[in-house]
Short mmCIF file of C-alpha atoms in Angstrom, two decimals:
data_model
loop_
_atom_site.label_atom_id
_atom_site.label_comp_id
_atom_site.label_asym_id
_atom_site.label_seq_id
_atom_site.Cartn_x
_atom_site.Cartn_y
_atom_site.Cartn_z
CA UNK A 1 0.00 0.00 0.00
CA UNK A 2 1.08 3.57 -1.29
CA UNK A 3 2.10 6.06 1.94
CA UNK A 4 3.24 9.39 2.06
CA UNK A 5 2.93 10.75 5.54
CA UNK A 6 4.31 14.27 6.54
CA UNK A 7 5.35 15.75 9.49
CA UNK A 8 6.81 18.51 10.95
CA UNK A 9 4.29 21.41 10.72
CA UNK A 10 3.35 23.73 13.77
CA UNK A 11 2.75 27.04 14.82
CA UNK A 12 5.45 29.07 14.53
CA UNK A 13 6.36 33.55 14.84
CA UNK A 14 6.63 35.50 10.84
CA UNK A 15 9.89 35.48 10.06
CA UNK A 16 10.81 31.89 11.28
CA UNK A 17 11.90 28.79 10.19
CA UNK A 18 9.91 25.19 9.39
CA UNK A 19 11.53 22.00 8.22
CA UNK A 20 8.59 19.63 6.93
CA UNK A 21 9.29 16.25 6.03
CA UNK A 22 7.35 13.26 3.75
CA UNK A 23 8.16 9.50 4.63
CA UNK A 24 7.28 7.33 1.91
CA UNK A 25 6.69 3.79 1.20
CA UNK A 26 4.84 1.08 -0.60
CA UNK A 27 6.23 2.42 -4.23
CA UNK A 28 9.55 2.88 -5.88
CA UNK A 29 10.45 6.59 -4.46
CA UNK A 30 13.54 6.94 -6.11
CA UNK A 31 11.75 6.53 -9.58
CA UNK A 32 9.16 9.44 -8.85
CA UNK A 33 9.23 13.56 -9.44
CA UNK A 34 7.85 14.87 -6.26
CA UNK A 35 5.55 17.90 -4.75
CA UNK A 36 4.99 20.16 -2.28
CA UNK A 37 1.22 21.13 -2.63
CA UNK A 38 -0.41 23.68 -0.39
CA UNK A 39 -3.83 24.43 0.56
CA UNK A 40 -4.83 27.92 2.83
CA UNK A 41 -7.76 27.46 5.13
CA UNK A 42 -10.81 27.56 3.08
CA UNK A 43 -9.04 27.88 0.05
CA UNK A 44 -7.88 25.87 -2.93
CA UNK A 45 -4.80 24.37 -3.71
CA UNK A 46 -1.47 25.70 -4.95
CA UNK A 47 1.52 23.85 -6.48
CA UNK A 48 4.76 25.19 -3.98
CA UNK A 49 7.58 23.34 -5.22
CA UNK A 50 8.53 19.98 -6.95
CA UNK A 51 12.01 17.85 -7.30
CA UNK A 52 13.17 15.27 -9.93
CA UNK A 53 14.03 11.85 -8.85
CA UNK A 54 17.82 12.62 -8.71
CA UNK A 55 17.37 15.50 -7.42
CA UNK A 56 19.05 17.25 -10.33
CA UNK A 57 16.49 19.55 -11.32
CA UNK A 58 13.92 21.75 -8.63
CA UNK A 59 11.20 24.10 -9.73
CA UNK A 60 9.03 26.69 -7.43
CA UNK A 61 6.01 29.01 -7.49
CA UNK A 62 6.98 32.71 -7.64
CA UNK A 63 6.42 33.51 -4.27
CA UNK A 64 8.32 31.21 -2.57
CA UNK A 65 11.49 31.18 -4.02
CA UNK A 66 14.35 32.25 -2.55
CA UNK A 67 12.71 31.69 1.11
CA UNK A 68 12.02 27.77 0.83
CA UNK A 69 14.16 24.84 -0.77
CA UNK A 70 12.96 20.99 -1.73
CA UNK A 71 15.03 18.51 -1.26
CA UNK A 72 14.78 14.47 -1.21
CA UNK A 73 16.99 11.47 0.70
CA UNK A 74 16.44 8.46 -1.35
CA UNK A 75 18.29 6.43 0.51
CA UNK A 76 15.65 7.27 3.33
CA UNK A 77 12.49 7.21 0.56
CA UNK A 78 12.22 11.29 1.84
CA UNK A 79 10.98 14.56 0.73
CA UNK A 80 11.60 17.63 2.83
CA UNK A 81 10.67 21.34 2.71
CA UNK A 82 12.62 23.83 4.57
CA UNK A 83 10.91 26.49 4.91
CA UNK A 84 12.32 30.21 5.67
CA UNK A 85 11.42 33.96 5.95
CA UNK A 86 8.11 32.42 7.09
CA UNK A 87 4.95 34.77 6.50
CA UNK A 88 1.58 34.70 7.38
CA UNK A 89 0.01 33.92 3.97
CA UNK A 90 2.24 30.96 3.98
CA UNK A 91 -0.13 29.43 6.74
CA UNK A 92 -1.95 26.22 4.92
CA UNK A 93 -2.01 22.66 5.18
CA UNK A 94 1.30 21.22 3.44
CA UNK A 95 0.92 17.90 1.46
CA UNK A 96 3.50 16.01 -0.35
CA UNK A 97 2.33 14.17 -3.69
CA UNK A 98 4.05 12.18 -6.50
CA UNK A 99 4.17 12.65 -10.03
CA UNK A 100 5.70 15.41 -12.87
CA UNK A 101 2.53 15.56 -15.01
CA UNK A 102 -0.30 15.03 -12.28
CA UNK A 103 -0.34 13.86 -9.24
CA UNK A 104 -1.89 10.05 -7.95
CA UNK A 105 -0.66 9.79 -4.90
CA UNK A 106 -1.08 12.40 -1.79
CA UNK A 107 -0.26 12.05 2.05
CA UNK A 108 -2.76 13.24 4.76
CA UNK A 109 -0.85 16.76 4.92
CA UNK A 110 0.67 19.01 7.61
CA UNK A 111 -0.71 22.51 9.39
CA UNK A 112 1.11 25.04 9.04
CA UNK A 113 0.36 28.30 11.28
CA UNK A 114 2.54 31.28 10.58
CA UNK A 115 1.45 34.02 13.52
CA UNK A 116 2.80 36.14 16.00
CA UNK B 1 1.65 31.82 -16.59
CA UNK B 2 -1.54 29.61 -17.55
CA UNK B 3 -4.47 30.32 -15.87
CA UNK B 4 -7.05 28.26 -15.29
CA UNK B 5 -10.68 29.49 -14.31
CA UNK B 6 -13.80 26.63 -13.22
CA UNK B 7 -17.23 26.87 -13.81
CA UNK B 8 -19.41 27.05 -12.27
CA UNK B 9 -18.49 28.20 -8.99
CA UNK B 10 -20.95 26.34 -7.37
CA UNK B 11 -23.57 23.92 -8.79
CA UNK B 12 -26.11 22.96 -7.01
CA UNK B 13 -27.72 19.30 -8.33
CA UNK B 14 -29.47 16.02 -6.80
CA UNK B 15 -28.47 12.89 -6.88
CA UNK B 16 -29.54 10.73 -10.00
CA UNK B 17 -28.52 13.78 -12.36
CA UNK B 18 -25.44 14.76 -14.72
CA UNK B 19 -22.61 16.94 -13.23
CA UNK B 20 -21.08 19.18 -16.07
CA UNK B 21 -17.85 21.13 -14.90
CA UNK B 22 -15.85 23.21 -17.11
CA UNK B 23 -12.22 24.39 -16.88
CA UNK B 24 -11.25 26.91 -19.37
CA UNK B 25 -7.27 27.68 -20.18
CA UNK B 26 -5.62 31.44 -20.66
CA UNK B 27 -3.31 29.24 -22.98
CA UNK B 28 -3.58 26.07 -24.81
CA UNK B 29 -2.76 23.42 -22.85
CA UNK B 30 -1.74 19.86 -23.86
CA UNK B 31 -3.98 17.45 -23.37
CA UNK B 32 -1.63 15.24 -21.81
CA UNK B 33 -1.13 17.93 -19.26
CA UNK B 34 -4.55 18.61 -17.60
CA UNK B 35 -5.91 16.66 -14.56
CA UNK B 36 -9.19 16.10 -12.49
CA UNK B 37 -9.19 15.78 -8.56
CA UNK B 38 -12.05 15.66 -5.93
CA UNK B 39 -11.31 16.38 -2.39
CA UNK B 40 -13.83 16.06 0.05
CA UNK B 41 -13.75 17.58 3.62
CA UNK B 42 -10.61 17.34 5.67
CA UNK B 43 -9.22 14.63 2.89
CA UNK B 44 -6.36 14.94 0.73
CA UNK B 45 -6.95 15.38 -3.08
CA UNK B 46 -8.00 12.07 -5.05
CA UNK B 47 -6.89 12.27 -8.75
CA UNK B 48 -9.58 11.32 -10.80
CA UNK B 49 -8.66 11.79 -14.46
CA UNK B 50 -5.51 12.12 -16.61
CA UNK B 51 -4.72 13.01 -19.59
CA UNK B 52 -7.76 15.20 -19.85
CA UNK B 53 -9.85 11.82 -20.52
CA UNK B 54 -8.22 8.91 -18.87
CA UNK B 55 -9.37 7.45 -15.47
CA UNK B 56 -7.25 6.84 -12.50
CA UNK B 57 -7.17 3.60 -10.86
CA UNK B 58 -10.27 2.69 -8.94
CA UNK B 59 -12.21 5.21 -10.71
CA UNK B 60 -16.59 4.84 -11.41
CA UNK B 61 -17.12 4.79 -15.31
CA UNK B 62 -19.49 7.32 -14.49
CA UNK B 63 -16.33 9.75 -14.06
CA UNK B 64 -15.57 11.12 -17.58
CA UNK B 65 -13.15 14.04 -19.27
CA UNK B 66 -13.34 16.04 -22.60
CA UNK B 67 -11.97 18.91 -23.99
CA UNK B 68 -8.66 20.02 -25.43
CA UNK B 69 -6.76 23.73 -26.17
CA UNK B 70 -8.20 26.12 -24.00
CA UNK B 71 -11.52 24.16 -22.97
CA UNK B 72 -12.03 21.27 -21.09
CA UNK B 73 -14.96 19.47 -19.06
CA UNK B 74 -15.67 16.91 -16.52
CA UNK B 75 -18.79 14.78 -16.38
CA UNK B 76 -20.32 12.59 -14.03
CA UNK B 77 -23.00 10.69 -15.85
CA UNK B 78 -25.05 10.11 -12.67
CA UNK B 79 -24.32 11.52 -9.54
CA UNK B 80 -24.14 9.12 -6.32
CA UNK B 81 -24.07 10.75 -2.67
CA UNK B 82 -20.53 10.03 -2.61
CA UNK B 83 -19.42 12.91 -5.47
CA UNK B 84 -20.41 15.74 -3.60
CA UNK B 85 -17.42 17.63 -3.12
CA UNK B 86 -14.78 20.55 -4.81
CA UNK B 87 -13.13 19.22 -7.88
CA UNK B 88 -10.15 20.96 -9.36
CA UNK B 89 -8.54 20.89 -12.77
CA UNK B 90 -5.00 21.05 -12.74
CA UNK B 91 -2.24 21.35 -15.08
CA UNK B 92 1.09 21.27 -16.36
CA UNK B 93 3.21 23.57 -18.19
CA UNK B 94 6.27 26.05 -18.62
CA UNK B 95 6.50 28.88 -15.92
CA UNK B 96 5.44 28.11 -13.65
CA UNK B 97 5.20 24.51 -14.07
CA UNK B 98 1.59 23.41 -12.35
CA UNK B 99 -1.59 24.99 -11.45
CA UNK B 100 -4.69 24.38 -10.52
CA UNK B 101 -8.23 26.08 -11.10
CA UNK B 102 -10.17 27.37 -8.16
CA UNK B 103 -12.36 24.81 -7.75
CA UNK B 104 -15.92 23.95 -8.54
CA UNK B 105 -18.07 23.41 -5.09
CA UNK B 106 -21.11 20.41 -6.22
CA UNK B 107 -23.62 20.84 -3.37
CA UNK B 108 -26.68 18.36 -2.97
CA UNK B 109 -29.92 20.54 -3.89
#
């Protein structure tokens, strides 16, 4: 059975720091592009940040580049986020999902809180 | 960037009847890039359809996509309780590389 389970979120002040994480098993991780997909409370959901399966190539939305950075363990079948210059419009549920051209699997997500 | 804009909003149907959702491109988009999800309450995203017209695993026949360019559309043939929910189209491109529409709320009427 597929898993992707996250971890990691939290409350934390603007300007702060967040390292998420995604454990996977149950499918070849090493062979998969992989997301960061984020959804605001009450709101729909926005593409953050994806990673080839090497690692070799990373692409991000606009506004969070430069302030958070993908990054995968393969070794460890692992996606993380880190996650810096936090702001308050970054507060959302954080879910990790597989795939370049759409995405078929998803974890359960992680809050997110960005306030003072 | 491609934007992608769903209608309706909201639609409001009973169970028994067809679902019609649209998703209309600011670009053309390749077929092969532009995907269905449902998400229900608290719940992850489920992908539904590929491809603009291929199901995903473990998908009802009664699930179907159309459309290509700028205009595309999801149908459910006959809706159960179960497929009341937002749906999203999503897709893939150049800069940046994935978005998704809005959303399309189907309420029970």
């Amino acid at each position: 059975e597929v898993q992707l389970v996250e971890s990691g979120g939290g409350l934390v002040q603007p300007g702060g720091s967040l390292r998420l994480s995604c454990a996977a098993s149950g499918f070849t991780f090493s062979s998969y592009w992989m997301n960061w997909v984020r959804q605001a409370p009450g709101k729909g959901l926005e593409w953050v940040a994806n990673i080839k399966q090497d690692g070799s190539e990373k692409y991000y939305v606009d506004s969070v580049k430069g302030r958070f950075t993908i990054s995968r363990d393969n070794a460890k079948n692992s996606l993380y986020l880190q996650m810096n210059s936090l702001r308050a419009e970054d507060t959302a549920v954080y879910y990790c999902c597989s795939g370049l051209y759409y995405f078929d699997y998803w974890g359960q997500g992680t809050l997110v809180t960005v306030s003072s | 960037e491609i934007v992608l804009t769903q209608s309706p909003g909201t639609l409001s149907l009973s169970p028994g009847e067809r679902a019609t959702l649209s998703c209309r491109a600011s670009q053309s988009v390749s077929s092969s890039y532009l995907a269905w999800y449902q998400q229900k309450p608290g719940q992850p995203p489920r992908l539904l359809i590929y491809g603009a017209s291929s199901r995903a695993t473990g998908i009802p026949d009664r699930f179907s996509g159309s459309g290509s360019g700028t205009d595309f559309t999801l149908t459910i043939s006959r809706l159960e309780p179960e497929d009341f929910a937002v749906y999203y189209c999503q897709q893939y491109g150049s800069s940046p590389p994935i978005t998704f529409g809005q959303g399309t709320r189907l309420e029970i009427k």
